[in-house]
Short mmCIF file of N, CA and C in Angstrom, two decimals:
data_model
loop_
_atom_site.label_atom_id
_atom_site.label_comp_id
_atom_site.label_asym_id
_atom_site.label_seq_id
_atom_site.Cartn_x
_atom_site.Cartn_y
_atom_site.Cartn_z
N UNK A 1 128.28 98.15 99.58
CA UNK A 1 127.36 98.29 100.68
C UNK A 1 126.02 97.62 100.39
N UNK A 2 125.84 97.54 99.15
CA UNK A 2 124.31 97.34 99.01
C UNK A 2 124.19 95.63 99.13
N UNK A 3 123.37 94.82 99.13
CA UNK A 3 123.33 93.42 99.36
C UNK A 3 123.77 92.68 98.22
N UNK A 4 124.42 91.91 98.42
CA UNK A 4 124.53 91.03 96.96
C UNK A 4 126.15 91.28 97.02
N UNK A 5 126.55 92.38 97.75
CA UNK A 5 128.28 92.82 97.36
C UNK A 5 129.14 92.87 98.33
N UNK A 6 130.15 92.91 98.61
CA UNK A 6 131.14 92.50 99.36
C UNK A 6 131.50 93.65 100.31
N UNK A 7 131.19 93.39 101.73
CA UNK A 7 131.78 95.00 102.80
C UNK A 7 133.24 95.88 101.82
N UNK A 8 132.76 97.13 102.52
CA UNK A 8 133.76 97.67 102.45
C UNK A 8 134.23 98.45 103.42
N UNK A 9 135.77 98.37 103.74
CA UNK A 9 136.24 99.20 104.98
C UNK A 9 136.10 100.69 104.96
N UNK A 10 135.20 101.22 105.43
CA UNK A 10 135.14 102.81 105.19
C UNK A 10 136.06 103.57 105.63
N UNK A 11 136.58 103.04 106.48
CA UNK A 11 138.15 103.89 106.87
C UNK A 11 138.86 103.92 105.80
N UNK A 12 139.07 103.08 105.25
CA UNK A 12 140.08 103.06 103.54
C UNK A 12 139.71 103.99 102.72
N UNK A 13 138.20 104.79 102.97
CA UNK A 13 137.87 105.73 101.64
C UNK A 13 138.36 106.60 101.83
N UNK A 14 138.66 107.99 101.19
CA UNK A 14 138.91 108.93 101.13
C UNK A 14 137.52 109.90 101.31
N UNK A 15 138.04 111.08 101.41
CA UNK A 15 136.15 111.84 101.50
C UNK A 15 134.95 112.00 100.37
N UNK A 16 135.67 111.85 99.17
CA UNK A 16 135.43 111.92 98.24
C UNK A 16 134.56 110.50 97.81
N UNK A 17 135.23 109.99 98.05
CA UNK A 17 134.78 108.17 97.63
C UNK A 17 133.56 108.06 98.84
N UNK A 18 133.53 108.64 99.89
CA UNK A 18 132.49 108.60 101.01
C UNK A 18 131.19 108.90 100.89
N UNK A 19 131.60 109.87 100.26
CA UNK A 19 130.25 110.98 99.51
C UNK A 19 130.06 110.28 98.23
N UNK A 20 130.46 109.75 97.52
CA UNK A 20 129.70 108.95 96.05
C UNK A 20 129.14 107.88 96.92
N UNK A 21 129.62 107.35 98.30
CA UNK A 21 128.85 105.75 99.04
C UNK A 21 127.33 106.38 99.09
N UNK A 22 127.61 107.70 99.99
CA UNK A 22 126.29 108.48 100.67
C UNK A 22 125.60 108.73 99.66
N UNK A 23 126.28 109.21 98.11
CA UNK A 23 124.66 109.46 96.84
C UNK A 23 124.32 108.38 96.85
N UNK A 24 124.97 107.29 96.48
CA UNK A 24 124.53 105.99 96.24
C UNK A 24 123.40 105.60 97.11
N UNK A 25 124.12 104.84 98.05
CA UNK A 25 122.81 104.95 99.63
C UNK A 25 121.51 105.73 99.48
N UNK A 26 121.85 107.45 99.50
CA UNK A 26 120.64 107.56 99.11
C UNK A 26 119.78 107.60 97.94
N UNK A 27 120.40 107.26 96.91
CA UNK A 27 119.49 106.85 95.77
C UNK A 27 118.47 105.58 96.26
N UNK A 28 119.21 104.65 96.75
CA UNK A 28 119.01 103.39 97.31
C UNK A 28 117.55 103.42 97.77
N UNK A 29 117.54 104.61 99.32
CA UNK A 29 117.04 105.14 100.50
C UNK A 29 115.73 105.60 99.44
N UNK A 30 115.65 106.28 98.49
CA UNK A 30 114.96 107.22 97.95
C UNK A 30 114.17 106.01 97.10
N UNK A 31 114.78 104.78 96.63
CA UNK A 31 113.69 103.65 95.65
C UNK A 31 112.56 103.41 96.33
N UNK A 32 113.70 102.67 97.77
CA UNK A 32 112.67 101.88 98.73
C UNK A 32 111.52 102.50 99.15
N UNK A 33 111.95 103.99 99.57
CA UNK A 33 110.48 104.56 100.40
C UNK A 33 109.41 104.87 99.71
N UNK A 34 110.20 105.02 97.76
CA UNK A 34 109.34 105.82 97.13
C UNK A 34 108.22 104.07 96.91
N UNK A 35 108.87 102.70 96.31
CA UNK A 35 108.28 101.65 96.86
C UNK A 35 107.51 101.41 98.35
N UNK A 36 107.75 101.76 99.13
CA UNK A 36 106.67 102.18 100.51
C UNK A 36 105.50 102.39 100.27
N UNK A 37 106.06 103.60 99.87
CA UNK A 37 104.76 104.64 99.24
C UNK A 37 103.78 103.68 98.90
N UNK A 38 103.93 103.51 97.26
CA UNK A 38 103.26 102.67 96.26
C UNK A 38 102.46 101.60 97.23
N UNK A 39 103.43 100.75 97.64
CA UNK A 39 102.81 99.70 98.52
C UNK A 39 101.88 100.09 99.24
N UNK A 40 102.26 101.16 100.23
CA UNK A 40 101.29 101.38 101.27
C UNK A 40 99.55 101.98 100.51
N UNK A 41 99.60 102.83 99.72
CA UNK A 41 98.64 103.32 98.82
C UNK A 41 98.02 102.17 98.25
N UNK A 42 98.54 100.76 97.46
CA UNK A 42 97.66 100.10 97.15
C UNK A 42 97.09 99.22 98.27
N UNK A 43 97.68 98.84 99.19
CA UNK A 43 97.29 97.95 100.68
C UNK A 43 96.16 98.96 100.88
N UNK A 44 95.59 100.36 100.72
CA UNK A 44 94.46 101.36 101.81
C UNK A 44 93.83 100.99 100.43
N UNK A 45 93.98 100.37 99.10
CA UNK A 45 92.90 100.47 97.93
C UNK A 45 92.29 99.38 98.12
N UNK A 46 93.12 97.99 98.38
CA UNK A 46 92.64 96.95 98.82
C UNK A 46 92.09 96.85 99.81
N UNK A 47 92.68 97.11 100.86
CA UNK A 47 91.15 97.39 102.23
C UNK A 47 90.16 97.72 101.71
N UNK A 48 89.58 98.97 101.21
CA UNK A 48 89.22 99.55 100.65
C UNK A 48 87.84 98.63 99.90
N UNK A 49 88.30 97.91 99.26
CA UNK A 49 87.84 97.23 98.29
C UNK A 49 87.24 96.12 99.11
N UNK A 50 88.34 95.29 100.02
CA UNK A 50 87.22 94.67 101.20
C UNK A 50 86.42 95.22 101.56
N UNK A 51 86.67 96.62 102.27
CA UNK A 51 85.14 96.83 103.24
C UNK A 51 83.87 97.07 102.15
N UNK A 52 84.42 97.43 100.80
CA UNK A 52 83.33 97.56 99.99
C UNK A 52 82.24 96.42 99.55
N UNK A 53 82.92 94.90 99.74
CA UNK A 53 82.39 93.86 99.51
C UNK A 53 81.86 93.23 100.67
N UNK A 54 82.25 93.28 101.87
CA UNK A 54 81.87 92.91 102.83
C UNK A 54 80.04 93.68 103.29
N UNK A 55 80.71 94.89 102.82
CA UNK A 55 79.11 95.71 103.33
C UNK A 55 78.15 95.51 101.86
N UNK A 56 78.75 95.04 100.80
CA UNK A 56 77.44 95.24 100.19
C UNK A 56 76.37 93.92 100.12
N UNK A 57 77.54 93.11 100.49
CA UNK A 57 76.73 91.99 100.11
C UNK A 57 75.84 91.31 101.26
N UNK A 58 75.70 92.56 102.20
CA UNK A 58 74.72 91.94 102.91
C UNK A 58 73.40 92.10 102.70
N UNK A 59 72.38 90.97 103.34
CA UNK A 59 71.28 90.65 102.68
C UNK A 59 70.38 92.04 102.72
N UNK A 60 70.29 93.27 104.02
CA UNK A 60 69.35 94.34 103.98
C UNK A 60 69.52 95.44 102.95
N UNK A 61 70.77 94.46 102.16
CA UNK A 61 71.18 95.62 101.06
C UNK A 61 70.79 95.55 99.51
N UNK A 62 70.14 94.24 99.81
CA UNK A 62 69.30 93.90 98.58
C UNK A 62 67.89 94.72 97.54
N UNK A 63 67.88 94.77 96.38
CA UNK A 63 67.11 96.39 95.84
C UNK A 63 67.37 97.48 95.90
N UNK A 64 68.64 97.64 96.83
CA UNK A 64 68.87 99.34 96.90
C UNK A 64 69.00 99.74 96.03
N UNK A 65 68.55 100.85 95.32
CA UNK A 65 69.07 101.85 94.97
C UNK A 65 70.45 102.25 94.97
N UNK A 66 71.03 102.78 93.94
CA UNK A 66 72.49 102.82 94.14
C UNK A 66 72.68 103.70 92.54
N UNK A 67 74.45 104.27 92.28
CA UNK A 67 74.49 104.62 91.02
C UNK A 67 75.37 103.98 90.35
N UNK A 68 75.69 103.87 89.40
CA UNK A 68 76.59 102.65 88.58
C UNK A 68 77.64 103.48 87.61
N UNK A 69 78.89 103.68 87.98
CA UNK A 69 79.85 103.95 87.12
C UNK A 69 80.32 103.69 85.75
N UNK A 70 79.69 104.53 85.03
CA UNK A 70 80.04 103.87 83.67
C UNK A 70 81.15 104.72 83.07
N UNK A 71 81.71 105.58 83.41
CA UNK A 71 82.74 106.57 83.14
C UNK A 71 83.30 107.34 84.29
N UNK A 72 84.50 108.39 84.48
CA UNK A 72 84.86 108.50 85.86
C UNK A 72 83.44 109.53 86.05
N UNK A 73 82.94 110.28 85.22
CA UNK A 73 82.09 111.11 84.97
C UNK A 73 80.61 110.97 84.90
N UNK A 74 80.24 109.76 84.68
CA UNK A 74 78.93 109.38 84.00
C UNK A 74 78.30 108.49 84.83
N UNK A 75 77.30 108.25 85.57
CA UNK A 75 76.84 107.14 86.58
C UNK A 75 75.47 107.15 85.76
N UNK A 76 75.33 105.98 86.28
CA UNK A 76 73.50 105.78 85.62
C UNK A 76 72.46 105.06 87.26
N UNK A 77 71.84 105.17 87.11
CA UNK A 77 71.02 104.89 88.51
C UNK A 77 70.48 103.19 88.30
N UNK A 78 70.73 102.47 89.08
CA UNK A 78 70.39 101.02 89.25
C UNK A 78 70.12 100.61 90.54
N UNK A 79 69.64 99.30 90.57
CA UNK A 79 69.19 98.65 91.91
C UNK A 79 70.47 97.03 92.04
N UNK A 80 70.71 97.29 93.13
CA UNK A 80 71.52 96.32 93.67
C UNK A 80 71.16 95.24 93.60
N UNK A 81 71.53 94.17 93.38
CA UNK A 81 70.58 92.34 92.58
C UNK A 81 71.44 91.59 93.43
N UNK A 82 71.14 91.22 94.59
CA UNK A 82 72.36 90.22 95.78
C UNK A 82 72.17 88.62 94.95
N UNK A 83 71.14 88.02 93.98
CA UNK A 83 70.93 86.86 93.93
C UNK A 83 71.61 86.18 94.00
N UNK A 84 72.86 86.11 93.07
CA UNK A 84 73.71 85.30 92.71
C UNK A 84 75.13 85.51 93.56
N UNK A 85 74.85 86.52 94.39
CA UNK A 85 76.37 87.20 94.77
C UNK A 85 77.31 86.91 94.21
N UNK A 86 77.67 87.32 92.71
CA UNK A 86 78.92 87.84 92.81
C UNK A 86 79.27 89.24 92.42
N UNK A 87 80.49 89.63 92.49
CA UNK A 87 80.91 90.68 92.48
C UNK A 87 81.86 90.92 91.37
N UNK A 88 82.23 92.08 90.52
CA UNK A 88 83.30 92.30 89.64
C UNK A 88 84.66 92.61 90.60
N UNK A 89 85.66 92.08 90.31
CA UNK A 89 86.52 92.43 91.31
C UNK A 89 88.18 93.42 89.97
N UNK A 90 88.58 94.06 90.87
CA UNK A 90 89.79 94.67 89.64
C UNK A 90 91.11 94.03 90.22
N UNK A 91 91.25 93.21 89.25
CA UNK A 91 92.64 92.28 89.10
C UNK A 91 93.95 92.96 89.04
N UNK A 92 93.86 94.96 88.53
CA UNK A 92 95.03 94.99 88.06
C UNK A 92 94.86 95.53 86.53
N UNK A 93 95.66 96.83 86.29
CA UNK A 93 95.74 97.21 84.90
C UNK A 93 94.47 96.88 84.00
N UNK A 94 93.29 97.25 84.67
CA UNK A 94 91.94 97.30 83.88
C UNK A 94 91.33 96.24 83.41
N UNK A 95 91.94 95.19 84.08
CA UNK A 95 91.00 93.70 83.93
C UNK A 95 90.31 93.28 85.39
N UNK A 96 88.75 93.12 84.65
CA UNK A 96 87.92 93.02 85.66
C UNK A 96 87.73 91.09 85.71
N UNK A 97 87.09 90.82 86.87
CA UNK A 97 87.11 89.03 86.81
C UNK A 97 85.59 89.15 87.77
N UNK A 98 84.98 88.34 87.41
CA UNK A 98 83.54 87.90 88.02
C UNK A 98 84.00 86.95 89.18
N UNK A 99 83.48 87.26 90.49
CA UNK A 99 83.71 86.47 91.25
C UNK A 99 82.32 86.07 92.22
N UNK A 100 82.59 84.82 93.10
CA UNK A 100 81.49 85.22 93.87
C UNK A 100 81.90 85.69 94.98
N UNK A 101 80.97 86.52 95.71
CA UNK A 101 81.85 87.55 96.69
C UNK A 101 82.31 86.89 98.06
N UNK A 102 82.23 85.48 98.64
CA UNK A 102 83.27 85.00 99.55
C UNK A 102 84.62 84.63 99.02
N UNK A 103 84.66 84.34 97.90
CA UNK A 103 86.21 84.38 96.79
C UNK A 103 86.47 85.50 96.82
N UNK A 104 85.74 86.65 96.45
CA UNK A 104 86.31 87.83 96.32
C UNK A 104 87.19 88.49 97.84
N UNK A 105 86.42 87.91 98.43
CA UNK A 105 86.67 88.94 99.95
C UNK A 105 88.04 87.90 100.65
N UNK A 106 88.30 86.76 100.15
CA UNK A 106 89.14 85.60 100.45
C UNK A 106 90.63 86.16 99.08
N UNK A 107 90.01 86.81 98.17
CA UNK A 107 91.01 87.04 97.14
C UNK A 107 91.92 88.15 97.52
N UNK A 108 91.07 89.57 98.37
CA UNK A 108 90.93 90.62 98.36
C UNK A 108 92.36 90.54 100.17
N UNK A 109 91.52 89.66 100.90
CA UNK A 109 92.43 89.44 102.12
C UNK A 109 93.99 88.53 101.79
N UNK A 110 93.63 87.88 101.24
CA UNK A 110 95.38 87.67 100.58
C UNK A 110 96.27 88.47 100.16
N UNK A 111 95.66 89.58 98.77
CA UNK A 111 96.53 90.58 98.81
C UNK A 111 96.69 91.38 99.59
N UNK A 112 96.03 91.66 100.32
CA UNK A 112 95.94 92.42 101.78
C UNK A 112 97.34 92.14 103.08
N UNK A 113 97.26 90.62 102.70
CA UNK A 113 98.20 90.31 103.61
C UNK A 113 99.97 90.19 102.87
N UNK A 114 99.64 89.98 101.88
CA UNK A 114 101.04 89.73 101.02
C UNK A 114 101.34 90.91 100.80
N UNK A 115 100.57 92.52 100.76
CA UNK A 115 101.14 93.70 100.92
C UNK A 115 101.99 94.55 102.20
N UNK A 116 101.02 93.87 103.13
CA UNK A 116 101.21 93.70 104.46
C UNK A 116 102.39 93.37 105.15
N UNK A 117 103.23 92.21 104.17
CA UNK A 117 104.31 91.65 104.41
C UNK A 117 105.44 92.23 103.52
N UNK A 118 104.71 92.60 102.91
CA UNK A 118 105.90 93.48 101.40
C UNK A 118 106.75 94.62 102.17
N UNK A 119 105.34 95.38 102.78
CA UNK A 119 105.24 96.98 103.56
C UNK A 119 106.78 96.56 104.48
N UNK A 120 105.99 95.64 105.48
CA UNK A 120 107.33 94.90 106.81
C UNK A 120 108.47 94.76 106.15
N UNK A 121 108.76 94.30 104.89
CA UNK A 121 110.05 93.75 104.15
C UNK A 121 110.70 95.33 104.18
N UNK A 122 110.19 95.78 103.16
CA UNK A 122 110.90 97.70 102.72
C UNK A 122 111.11 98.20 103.66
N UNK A 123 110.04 98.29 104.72
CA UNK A 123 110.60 99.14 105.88
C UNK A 123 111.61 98.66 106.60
N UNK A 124 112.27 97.47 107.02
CA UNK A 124 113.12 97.22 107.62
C UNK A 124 114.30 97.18 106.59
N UNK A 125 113.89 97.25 104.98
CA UNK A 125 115.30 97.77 104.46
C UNK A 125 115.76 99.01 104.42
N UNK A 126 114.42 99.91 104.59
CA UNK A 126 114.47 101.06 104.80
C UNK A 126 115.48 101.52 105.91
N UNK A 127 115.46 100.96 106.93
CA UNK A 127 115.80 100.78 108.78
C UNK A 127 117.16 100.66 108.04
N UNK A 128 117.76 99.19 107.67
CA UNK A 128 118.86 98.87 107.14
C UNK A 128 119.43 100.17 106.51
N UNK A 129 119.22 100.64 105.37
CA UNK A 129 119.78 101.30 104.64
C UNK A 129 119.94 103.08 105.69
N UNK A 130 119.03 103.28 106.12
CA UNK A 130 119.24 104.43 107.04
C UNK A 130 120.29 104.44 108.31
N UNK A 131 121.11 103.23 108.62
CA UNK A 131 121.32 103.13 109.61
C UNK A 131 123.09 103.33 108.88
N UNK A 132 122.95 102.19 107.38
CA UNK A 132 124.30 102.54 106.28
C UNK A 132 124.73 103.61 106.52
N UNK A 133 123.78 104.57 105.92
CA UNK A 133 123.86 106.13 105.39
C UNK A 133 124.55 106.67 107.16
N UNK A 134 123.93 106.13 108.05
CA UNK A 134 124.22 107.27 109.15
C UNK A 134 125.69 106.53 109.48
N UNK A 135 126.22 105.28 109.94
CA UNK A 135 127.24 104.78 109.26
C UNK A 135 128.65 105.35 108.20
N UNK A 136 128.23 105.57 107.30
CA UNK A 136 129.17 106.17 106.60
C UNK A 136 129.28 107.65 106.79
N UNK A 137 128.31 108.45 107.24
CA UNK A 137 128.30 109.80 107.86
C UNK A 137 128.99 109.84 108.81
N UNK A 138 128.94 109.04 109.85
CA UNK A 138 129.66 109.26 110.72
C UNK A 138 131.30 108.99 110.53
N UNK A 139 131.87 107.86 110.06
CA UNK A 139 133.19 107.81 109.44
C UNK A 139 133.50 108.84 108.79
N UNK A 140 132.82 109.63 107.74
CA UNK A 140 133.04 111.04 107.10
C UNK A 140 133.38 112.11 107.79
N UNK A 141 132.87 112.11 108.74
CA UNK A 141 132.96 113.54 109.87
C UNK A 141 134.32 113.02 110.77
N UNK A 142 134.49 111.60 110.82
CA UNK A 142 135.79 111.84 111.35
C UNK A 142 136.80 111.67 110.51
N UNK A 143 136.51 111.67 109.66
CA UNK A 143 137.76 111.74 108.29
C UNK A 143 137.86 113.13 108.14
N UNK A 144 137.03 114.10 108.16
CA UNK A 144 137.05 115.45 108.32
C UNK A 144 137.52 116.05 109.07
N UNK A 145 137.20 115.73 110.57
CA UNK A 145 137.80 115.87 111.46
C UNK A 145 139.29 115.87 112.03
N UNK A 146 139.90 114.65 111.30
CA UNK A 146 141.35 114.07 111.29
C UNK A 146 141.70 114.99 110.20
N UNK A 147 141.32 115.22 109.23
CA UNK A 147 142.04 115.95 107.86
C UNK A 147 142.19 117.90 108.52
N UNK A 148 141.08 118.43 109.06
CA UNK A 148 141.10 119.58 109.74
C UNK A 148 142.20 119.56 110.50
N UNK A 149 142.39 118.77 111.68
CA UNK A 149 143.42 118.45 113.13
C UNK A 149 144.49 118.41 112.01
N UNK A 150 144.78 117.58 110.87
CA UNK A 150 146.15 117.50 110.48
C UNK A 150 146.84 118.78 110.13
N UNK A 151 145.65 119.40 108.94
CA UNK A 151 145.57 120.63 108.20
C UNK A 151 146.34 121.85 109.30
N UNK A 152 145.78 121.97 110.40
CA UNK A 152 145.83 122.73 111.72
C UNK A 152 147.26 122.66 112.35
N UNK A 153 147.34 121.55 112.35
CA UNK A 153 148.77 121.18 113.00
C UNK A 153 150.07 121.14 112.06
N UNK A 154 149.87 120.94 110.87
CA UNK A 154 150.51 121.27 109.70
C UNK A 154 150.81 122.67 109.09
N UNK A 155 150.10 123.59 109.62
CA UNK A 155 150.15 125.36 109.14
C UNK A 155 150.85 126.06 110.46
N UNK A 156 151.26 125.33 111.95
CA UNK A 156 151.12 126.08 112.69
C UNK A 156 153.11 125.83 112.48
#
């Protein structure tokens, strides 16, 4: 069932073999969304991170006052310096990169959009794979169904 492998006739399974398709599937069901997830959470960090660059680097925001993270715990008090605009931007696993902040906000909207497109990809495998699962559920219930009717007609 899964991509890469060759159909299989679900009428040919037995109930047993139906129900190892359905764990499978939803193991499957259970990667992708938990990938959703992830995706969707870093796409709201990256926004995130745009609107943060977009608003600071404007010019009435120059000298402010502000506090400076030096631990998750520890801030120290500083003034905002627009001269040179750039910005530290986070690349990823604790590496920071100096940028200037129209690169940054040009860096920041790319991944923005390539998450964007990731999100669209999973969810419609998501769609795909939910539609499997209901698919092979339904062949199951009438394999059940037929095995009951036989069972029934066989005792009487």
């Amino acid at each position: 069932m899964a991509e890469g492998s060759k159909s299989i006739n679900l009428a040919s399974l037995s109930l047993e073999q139906l129900a190892e398709v359905i764990k499978q599937l939803n193991t499957e069901l259970e990667y992708l969304s938990s990938s959703y997830a992830q995706l969707g959470r870093a796409h709201v960090k990256f926004l995130g991170c745009l609107h943060s660059i977009k608003e600071t680097v404007k010019a009435e925001n120059e000298e402010r006052d502000m506090l400076v993270p030096l631990t998750t715990s520890l801030y120290v008090p500083g003034k905002l310096k627009l001269g040179n605009r750039k910005v530290l931007i986070d690349i990823g696993t604790g590496y920071f990169v100096e940028k200037r902040a129209p690169d940054a906000i040009e860096y920041y909207q790319r991944k923005c959009e390539y998450l964007k497109n990731s999100i669209e990809s999973i969810s419609s495998a998501v769609e795909a794979k939910s539609s499997q699962i209901r698919a092979v559920q339904s062949v199951m219930q009438q394999k059940a169904t037929e095995q009951s009717t036989k069972n029934a007609s066989a005792s009487t």
